mmCIF file of C-alpha atoms and ligand atoms in Angstrom:
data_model
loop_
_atom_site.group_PDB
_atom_site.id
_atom_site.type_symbol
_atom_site.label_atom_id
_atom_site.label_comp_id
_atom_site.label_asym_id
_atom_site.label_seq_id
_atom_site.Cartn_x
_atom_site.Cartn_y
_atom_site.Cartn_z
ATOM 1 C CA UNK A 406 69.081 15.302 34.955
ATOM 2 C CA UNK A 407 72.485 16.297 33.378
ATOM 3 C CA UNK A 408 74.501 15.018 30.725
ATOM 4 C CA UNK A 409 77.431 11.992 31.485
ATOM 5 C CA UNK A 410 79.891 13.201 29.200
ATOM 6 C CA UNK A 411 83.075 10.762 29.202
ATOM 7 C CA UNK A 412 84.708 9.469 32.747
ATOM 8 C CA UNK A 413 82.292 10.880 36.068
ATOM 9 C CA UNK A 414 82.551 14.659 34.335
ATOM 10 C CA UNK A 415 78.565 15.797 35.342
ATOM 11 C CA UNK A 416 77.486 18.583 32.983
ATOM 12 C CA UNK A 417 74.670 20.235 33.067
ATOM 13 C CA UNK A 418 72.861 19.588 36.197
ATOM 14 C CA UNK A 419 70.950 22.004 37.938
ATOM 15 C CA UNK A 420 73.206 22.590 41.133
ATOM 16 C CA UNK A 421 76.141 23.171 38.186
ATOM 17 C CA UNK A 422 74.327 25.001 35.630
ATOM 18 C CA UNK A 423 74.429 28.812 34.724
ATOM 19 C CA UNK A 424 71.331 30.088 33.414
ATOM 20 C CA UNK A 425 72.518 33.612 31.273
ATOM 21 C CA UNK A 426 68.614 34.273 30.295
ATOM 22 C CA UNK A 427 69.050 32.479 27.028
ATOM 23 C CA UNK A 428 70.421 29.331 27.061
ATOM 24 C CA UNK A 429 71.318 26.925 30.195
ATOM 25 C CA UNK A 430 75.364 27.122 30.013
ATOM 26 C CA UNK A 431 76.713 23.319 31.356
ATOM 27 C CA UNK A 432 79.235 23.722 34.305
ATOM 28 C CA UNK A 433 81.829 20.955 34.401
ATOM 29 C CA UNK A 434 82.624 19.557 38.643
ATOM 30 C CA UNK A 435 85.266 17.388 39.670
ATOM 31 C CA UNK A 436 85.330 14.016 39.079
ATOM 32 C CA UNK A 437 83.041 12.159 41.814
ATOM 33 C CA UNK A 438 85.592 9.340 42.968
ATOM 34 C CA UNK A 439 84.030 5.837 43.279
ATOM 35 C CA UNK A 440 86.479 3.914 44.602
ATOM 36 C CA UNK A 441 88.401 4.174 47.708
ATOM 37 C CA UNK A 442 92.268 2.764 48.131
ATOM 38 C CA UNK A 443 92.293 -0.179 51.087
ATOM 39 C CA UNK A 444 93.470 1.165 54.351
ATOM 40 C CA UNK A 445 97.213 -0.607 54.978
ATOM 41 C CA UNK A 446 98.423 -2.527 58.265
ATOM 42 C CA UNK A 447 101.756 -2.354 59.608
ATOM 43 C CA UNK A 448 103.198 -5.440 60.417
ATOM 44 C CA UNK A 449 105.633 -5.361 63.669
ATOM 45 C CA UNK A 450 107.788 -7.011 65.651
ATOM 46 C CA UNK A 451 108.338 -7.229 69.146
ATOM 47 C CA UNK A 452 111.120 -7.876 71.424
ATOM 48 C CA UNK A 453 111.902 -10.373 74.148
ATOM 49 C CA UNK A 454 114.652 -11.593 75.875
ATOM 50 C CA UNK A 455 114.629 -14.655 74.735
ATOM 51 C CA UNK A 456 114.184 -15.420 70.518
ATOM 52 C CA UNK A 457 117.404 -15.892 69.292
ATOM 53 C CA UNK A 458 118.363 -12.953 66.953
ATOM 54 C CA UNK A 459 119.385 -15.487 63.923
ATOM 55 C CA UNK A 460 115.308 -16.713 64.319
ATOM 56 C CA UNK A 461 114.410 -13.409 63.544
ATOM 57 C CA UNK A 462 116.345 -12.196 60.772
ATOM 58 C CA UNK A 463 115.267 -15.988 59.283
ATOM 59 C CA UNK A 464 111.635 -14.725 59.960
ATOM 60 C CA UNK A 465 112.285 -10.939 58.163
ATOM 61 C CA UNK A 466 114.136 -13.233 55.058
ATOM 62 C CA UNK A 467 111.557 -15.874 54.811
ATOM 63 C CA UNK A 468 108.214 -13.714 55.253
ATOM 64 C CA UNK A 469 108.442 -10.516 54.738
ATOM 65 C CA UNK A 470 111.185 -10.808 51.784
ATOM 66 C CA UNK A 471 114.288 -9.061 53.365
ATOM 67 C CA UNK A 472 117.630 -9.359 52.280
ATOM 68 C CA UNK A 473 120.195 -10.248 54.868
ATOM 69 C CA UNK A 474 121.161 -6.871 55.120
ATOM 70 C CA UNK A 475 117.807 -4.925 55.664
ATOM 71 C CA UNK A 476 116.349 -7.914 58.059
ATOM 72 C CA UNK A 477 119.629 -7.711 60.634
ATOM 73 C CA UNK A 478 118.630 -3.891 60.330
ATOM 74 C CA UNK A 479 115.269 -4.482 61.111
ATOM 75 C CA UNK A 480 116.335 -7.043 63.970
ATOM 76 C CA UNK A 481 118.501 -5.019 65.778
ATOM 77 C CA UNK A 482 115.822 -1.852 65.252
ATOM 78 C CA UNK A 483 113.368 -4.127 67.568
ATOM 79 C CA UNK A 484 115.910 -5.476 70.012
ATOM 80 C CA UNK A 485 117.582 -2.251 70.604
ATOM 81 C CA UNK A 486 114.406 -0.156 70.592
ATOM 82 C CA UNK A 487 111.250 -2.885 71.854
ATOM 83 C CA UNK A 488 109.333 -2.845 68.331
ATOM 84 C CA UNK A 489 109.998 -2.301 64.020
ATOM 85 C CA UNK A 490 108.075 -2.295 61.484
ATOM 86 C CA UNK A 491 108.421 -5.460 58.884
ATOM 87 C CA UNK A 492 106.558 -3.891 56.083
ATOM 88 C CA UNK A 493 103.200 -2.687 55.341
ATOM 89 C CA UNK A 494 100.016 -4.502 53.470
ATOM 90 C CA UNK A 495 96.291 -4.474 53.183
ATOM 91 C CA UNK A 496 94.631 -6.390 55.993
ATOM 92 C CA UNK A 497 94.360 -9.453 54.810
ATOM 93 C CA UNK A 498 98.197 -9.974 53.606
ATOM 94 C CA UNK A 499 99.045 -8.330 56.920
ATOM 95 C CA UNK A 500 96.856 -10.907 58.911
ATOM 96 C CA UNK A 501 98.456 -13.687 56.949
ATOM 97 C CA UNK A 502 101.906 -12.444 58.276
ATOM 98 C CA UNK A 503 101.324 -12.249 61.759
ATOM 99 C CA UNK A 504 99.827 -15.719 61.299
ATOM 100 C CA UNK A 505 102.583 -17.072 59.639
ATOM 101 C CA UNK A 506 105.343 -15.915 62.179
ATOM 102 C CA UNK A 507 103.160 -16.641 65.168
ATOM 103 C CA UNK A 508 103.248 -19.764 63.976
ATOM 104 C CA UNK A 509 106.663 -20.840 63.530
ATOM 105 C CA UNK A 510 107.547 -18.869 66.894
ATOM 106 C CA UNK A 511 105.175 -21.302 68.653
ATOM 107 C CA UNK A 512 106.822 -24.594 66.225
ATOM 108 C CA UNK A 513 110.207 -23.282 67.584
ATOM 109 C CA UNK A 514 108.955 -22.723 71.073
ATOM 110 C CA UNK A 515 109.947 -18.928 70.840
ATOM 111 C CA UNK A 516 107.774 -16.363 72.591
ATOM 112 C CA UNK A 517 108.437 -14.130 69.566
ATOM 113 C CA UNK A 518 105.781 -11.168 68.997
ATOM 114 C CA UNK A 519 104.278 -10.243 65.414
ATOM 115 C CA UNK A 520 101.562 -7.326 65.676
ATOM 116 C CA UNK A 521 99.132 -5.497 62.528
ATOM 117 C CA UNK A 522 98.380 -1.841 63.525
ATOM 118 C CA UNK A 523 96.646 0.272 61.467
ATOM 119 C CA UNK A 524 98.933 2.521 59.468
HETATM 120 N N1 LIG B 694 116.201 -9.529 72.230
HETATM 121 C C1 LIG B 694 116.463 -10.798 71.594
HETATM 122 C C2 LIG B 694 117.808 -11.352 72.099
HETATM 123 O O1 LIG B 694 118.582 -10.617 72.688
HETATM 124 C C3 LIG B 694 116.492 -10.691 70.082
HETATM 125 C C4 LIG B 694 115.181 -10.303 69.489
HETATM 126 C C5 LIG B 694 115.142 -9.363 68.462
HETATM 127 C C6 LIG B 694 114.003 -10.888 69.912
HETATM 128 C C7 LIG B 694 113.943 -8.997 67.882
HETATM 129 C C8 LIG B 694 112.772 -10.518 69.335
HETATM 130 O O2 LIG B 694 111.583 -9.267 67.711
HETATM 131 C C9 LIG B 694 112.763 -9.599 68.320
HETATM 132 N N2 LIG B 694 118.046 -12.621 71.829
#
């Protein structure tokens, strides 16, 4: 077996060793990565004819932390063009979000649309 020297640097195995005839010369490989990043979910919204736009831009300000500004942008982005993206998270924040709009749409009695796709 090889030498751990510091971090994942492997020196020394056999696979990355150089033998010169004398002495067994350690080759340093690239780190071996152990952890992977968490796959992110889009969170969208869809349009309809019928959820008033001021229920919407209250959904992009209350959930997914939009100023007034960014969440008309957003707003008009879906009615004008059938879907937008409200931001992007790791699965379970992004289920969370869907949950949380689908939710008040239903309170409300809107047939609002909130969607995760995989980025
Ligand atoms: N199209 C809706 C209207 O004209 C507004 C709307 C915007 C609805 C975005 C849903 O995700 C939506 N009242």
């Amino acid at each position: 077996m090889g030498s751990q020297l510091g971090g994942n640097w492997y020196l020394g195995d056999e696979e990355n060793s150089v033998n010169n005839g004398q002495k067994t010369i350690a080759v340093a490989t690239k780190p071996v990565p152990k952890t992977k990043r968490p796959s992110k979910y889009k969170v969208l919204l869809l349009n309809d004819d019928y959820t008033p736009m001021e229920f919407v831009v209250y959904v992009l300000e209350q959930f997914f932390n939009k100023s007034i500004e960014d969440a008309t942008r957003i707003m008009l982005m879906v009615h004008q063009t059938g879907v937008g993206v409200c931001g992007i998270y790791t699965y379970e924040i992004a289920e969370t979000k869907v949950a949380q709009v689908l939710e008040l749409a239903q309170r409300n009695e809107h047939p609002l649309q909130c969607i995760m796709e995989k980025e």
